[in-house]
PDB file of C-alpha atoms and ligand atoms in Angstrom:
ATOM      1  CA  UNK A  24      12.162 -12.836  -3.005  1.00  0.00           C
ATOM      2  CA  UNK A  25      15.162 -14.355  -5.178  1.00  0.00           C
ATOM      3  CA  UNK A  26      13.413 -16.731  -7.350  1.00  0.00           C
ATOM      4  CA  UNK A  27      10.168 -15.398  -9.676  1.00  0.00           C
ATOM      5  CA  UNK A  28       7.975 -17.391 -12.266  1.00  0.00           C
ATOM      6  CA  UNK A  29       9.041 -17.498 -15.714  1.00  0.00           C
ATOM      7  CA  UNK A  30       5.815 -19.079 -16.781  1.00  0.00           C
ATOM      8  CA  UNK A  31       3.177 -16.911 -15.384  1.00  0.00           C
ATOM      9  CA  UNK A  32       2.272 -14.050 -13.282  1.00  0.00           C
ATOM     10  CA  UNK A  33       2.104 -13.469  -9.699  1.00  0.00           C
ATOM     11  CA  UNK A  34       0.647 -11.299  -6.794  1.00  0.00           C
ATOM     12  CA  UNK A  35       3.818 -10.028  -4.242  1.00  0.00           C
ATOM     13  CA  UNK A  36       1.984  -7.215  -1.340  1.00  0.00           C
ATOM     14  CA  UNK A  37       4.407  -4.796   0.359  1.00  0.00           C
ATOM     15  CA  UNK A  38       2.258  -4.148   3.965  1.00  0.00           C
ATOM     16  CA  UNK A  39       2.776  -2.781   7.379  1.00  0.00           C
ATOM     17  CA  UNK A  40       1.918   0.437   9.489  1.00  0.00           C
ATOM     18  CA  UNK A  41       2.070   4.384   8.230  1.00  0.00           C
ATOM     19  CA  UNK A  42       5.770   6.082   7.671  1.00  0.00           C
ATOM     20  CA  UNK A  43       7.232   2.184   6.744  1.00  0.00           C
ATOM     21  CA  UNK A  44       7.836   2.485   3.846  1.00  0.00           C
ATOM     22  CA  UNK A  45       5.784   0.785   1.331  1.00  0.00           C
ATOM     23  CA  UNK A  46       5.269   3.451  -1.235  1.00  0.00           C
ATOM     24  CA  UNK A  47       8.860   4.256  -1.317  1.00  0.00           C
ATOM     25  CA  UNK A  48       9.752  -0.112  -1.799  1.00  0.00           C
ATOM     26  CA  UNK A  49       6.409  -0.158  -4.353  1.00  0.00           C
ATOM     27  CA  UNK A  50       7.979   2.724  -6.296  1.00  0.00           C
ATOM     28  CA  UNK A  51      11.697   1.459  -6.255  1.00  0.00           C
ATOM     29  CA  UNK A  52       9.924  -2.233  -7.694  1.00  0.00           C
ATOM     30  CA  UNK A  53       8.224  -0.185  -9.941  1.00  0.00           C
ATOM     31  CA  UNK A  54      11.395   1.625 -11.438  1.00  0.00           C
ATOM     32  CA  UNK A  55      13.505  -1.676 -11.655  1.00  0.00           C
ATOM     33  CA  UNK A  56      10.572  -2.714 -13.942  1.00  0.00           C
ATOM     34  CA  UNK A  57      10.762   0.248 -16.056  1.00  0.00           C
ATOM     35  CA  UNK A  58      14.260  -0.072 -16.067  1.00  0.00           C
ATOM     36  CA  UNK A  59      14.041  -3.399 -17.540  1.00  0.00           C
ATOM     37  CA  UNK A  60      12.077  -2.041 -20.543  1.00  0.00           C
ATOM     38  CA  UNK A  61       8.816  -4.079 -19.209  1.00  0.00           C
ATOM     39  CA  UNK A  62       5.410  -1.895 -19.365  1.00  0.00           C
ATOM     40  CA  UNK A  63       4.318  -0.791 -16.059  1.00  0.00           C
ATOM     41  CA  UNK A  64       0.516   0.687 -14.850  1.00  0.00           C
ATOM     42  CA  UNK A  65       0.051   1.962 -11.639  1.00  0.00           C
ATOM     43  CA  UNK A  66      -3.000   2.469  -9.861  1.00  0.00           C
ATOM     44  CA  UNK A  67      -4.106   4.416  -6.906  1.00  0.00           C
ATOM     45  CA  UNK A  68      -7.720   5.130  -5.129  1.00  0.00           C
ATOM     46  CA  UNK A  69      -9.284   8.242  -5.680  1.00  0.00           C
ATOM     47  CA  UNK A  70      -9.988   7.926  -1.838  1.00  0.00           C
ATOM     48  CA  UNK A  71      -6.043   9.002  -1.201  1.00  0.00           C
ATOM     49  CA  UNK A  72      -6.202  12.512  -2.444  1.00  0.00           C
ATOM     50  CA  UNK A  73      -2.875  13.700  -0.018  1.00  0.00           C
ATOM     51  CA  UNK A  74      -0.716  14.152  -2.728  1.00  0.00           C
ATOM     52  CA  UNK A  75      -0.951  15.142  -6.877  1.00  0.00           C
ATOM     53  CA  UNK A  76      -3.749  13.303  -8.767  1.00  0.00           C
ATOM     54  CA  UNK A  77      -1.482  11.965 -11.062  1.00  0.00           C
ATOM     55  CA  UNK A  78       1.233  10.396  -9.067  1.00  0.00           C
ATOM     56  CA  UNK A  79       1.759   8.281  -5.798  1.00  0.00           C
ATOM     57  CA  UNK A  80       4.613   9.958  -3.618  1.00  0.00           C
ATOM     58  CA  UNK A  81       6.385   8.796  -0.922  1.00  0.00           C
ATOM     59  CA  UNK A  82       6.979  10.315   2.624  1.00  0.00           C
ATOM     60  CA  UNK A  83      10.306  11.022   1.385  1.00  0.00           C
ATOM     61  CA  UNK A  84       9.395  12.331  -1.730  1.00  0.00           C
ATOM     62  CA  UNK A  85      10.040   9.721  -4.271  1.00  0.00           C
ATOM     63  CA  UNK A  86       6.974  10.099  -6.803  1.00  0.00           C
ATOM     64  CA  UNK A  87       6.095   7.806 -10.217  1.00  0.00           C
ATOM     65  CA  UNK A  88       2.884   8.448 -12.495  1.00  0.00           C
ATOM     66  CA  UNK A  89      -0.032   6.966 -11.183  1.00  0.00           C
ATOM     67  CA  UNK A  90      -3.381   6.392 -12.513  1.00  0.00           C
ATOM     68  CA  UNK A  91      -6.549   7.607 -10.012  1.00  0.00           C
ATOM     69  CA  UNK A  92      -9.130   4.604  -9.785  1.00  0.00           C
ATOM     70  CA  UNK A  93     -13.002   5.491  -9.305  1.00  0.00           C
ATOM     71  CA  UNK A  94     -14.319   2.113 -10.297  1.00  0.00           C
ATOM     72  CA  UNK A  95     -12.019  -0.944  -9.358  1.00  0.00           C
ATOM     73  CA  UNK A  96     -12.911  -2.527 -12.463  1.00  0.00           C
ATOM     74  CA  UNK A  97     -11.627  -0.368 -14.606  1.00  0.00           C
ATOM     75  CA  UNK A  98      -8.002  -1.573 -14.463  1.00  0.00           C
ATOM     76  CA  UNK A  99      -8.472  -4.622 -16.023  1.00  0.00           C
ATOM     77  CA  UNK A 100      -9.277  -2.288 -18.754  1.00  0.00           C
ATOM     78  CA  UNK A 101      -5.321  -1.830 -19.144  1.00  0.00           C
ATOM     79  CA  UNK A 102      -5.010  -5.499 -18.840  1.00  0.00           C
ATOM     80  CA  UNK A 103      -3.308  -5.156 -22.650  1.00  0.00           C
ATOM     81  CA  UNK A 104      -1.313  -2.210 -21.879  1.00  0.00           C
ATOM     82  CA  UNK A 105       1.384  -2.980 -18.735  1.00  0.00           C
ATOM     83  CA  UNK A 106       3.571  -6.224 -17.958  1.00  0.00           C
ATOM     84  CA  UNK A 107       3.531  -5.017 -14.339  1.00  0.00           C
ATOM     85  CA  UNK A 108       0.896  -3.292 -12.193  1.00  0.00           C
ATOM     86  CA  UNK A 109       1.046  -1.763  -9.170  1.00  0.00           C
ATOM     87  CA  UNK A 110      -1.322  -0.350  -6.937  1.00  0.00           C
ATOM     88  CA  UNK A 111      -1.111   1.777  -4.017  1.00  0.00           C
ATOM     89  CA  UNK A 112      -2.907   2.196  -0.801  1.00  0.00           C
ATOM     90  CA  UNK A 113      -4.704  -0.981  -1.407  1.00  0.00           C
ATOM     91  CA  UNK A 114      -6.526  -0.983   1.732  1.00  0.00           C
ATOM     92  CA  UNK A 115      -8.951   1.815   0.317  1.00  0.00           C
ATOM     93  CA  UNK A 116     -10.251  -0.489  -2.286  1.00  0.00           C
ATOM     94  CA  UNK A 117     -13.521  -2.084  -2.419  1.00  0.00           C
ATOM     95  CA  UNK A 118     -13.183  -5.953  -2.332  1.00  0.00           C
ATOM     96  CA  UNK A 119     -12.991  -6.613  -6.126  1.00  0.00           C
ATOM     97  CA  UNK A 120      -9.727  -5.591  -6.053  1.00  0.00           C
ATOM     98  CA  UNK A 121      -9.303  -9.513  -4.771  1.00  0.00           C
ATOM     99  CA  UNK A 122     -10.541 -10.472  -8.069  1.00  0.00           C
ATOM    100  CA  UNK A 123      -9.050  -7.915 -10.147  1.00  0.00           C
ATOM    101  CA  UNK A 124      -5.658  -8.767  -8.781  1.00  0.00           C
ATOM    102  CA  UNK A 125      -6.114 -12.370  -9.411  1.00  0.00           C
ATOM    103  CA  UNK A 126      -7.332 -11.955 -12.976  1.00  0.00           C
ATOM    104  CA  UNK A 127      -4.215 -10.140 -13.641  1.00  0.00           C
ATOM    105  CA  UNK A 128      -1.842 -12.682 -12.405  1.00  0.00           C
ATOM    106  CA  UNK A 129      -3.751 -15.222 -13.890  1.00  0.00           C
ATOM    107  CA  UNK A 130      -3.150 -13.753 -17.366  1.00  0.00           C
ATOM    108  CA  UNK A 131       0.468 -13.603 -16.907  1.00  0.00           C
ATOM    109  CA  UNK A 132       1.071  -9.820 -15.156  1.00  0.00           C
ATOM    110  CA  UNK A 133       2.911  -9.422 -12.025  1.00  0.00           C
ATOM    111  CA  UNK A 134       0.856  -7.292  -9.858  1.00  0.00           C
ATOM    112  CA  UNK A 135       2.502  -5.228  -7.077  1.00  0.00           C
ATOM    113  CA  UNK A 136       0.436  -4.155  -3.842  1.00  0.00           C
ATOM    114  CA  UNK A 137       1.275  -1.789  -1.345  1.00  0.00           C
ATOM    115  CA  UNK A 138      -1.358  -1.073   1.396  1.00  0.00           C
ATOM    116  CA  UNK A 139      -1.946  -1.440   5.303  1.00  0.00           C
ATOM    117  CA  UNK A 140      -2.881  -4.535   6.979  1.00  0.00           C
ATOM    118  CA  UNK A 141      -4.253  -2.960   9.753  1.00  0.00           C
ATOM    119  CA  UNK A 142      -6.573   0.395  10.600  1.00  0.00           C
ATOM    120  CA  UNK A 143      -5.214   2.712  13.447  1.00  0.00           C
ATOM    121  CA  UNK A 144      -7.008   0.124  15.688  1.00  0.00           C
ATOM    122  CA  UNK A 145      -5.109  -2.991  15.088  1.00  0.00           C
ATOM    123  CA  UNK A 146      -8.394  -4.365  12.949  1.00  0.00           C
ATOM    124  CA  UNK A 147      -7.410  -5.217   9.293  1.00  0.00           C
ATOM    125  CA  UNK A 148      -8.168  -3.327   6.763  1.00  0.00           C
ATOM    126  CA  UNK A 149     -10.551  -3.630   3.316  1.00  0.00           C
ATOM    127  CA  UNK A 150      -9.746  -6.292   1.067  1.00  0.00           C
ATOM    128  CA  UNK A 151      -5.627  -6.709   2.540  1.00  0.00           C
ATOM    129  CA  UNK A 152      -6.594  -9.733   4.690  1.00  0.00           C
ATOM    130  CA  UNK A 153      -7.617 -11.651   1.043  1.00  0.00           C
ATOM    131  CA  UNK A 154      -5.213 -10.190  -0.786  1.00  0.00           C
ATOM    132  CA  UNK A 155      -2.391 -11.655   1.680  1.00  0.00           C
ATOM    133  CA  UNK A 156      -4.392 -14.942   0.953  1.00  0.00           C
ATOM    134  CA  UNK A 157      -3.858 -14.980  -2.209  1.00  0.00           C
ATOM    135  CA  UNK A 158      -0.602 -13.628  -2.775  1.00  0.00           C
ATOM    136  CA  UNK A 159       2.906 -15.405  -3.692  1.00  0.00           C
ATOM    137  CA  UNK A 160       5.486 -13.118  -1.880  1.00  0.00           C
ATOM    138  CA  UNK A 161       4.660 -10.917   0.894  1.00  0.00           C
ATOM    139  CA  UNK A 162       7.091  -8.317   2.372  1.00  0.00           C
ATOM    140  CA  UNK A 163       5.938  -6.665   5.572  1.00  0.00           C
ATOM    141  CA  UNK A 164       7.595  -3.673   6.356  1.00  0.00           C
ATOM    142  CA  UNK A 165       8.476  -1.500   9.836  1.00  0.00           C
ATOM    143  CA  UNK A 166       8.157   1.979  10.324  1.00  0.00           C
ATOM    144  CA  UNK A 167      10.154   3.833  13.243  1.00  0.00           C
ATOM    145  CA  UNK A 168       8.438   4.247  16.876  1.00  0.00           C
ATOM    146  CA  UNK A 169       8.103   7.787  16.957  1.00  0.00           C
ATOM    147  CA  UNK A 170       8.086   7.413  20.801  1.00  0.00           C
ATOM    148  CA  UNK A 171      11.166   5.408  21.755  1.00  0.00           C
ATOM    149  CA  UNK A 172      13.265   4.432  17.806  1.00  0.00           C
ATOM    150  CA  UNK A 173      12.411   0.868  18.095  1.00  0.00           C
ATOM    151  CA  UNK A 174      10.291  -0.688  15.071  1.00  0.00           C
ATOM    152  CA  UNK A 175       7.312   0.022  14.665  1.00  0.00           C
ATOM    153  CA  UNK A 176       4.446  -2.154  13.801  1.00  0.00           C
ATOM    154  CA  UNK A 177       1.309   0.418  14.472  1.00  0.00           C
ATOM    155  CA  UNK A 178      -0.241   2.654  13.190  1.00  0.00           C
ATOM    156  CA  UNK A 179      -1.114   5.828  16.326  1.00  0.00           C
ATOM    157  CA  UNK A 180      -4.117   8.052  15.277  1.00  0.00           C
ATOM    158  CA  UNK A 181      -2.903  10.888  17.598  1.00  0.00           C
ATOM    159  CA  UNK A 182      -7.163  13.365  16.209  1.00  0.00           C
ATOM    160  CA  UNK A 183      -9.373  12.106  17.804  1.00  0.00           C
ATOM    161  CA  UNK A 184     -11.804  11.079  14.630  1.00  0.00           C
ATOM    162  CA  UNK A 185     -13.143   7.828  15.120  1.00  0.00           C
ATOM    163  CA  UNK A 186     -14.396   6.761  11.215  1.00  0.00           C
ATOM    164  CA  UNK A 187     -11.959   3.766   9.787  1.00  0.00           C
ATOM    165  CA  UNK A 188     -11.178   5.819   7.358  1.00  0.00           C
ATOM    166  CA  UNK A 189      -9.770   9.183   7.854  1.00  0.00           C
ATOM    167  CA  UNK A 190      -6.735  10.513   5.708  1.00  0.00           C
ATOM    168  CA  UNK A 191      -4.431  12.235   7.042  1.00  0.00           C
ATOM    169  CA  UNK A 192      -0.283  12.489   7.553  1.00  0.00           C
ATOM    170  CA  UNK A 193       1.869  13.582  10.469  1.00  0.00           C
ATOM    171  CA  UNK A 194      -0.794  15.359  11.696  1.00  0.00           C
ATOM    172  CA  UNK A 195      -3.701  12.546  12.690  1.00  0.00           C
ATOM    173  CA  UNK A 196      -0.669  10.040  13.076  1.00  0.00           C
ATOM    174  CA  UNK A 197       2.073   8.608  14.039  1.00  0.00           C
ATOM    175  CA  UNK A 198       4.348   5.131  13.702  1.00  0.00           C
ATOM    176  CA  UNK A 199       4.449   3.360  17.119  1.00  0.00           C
ATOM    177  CA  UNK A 200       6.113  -0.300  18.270  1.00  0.00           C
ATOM    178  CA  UNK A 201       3.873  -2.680  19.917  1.00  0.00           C
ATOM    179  CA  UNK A 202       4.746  -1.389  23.823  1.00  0.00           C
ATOM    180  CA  UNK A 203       4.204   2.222  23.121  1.00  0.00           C
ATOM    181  CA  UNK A 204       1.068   1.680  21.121  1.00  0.00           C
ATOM    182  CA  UNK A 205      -0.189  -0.840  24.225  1.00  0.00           C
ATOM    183  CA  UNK A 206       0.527   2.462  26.255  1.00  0.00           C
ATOM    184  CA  UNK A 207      -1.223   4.578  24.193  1.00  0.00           C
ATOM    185  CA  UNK A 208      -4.216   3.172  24.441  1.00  0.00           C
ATOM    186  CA  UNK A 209      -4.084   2.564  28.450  1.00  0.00           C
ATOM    187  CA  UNK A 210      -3.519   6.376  28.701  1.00  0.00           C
ATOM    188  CA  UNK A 211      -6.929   7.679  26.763  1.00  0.00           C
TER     189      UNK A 211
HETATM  190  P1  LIG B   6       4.339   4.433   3.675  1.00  0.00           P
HETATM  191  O1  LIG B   6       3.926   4.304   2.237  1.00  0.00           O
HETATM  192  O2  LIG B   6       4.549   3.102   4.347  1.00  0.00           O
HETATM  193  O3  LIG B   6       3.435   5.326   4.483  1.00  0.00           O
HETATM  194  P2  LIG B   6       6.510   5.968   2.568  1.00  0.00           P
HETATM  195  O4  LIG B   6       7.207   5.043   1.629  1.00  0.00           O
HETATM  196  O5  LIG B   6       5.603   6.985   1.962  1.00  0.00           O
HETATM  197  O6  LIG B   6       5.776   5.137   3.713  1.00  0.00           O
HETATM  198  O7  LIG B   6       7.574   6.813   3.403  1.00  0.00           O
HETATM  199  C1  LIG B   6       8.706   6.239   3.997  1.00  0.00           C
HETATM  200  C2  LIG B   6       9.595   7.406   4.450  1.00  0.00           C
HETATM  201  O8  LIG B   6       8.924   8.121   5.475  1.00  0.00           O
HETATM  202  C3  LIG B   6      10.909   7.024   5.070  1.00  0.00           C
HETATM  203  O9  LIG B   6      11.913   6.781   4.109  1.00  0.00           O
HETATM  204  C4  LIG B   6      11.228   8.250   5.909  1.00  0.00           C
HETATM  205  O10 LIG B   6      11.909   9.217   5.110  1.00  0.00           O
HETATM  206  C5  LIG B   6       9.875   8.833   6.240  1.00  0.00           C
HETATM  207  N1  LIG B   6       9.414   8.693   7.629  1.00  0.00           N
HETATM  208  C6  LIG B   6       8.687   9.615   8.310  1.00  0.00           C
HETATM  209  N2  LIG B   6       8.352   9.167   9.530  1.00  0.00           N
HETATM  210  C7  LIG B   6       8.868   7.933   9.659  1.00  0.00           C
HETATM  211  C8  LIG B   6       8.860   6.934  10.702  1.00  0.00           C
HETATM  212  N3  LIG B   6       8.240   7.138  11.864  1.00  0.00           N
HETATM  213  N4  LIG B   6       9.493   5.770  10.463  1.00  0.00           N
HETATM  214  C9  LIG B   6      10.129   5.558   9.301  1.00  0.00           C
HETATM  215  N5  LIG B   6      10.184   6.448   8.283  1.00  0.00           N
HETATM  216  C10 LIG B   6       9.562   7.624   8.440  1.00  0.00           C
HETATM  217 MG1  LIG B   7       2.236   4.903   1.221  1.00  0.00          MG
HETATM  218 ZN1  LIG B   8       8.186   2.574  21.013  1.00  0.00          ZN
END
């Protein structure tokens, strides 16, 4: 991403398994912005409740002040307030986010998303298909294959929960490439 619009805003979406990254490339965006003296908001779902209320935090502990979101709607009540907004762990949101993120660039305000593409199954996940859709720039990330060091594209639910959504760290999962996730799965 080299070249950005001076004349209005824009949608960019950092995606790709658990452990890649994203929160740690959201929050280095995030502080570049900051740097630059622009406003920034950042938003996160009430559903992710790993970490502090008030912040998003990386795997490797790189944290910024977040804002928790009950009702997706209510960040375009900041619309006034930030230049740039990011939002974390976009996958959890309901599918007005779509709209919410569009409004935003439409008005002029670069809007930052991290979030998976895809549940621990390989499906996609919540509103990221639409989002991808709509947005300008799209960086998709790798995490490392915890089995063999390779990249890794997949995200391994090693508990044996079945629900979409289940949160959970180290623990419930684990980053895997495409042949050792393919071997997962033949070995349940
Ligand atoms: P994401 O938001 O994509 O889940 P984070 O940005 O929170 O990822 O964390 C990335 C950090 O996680 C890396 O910098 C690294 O320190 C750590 N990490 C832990 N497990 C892995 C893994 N399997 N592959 C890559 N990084 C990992
Ligand atoms: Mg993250
Ligand atoms: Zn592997």
């Amino acid at each position: 991403m080299t070249l950005t619009p001076v004349n209005g805003g824009w949608i960019e979406i950092i995606c790709g398994p658990m452990f890649s990254g994203k929160t740690e490339e959201l929050i280095r965006r995030l502080v570049r912005a900051q740097i630059a003296k622009q406003r920034v908001a950042i938003f996160k779902p009430s559903t992710d409740n790993r970490y502090e209320e008030d912040f998003i935090v990386s795997h490797n502990q790189r944290k910024i002040q977040s804002i928790q979101v009950k009702k997706t709607q209510s960040i375009l009540d900041h619309k006034d307030d930030a230049d740039v907004f990011g939002i974390d762990e976009a996958q959890f949101f309901d599918d007005s986010i779509v709209s919410v993120c569009k409004d935003l660039a439409n008005c002029g305000r670069r809007v930052v998303i991290a979030g998976l593409e895809k549940d621990y199954l390989g499906k996609s996940f919540g509103p990221m298909p639409q989002l991808l859709v709509d947005a300008e720039y799209i960086t998709k990330v790798n995490a490392i294959c915890m089995s063999c060091g390779d990249p890794a594209n997949y995200s391994h639910r090693i508990s044996r929960e079945k629900k979409q959504v289940v949160v959970g760290e180290t623990d419930k999962y684990e980053a895997l490439c495409r042949s050792c996730y393919v071997q997962s799965k033949e070995d349940v």
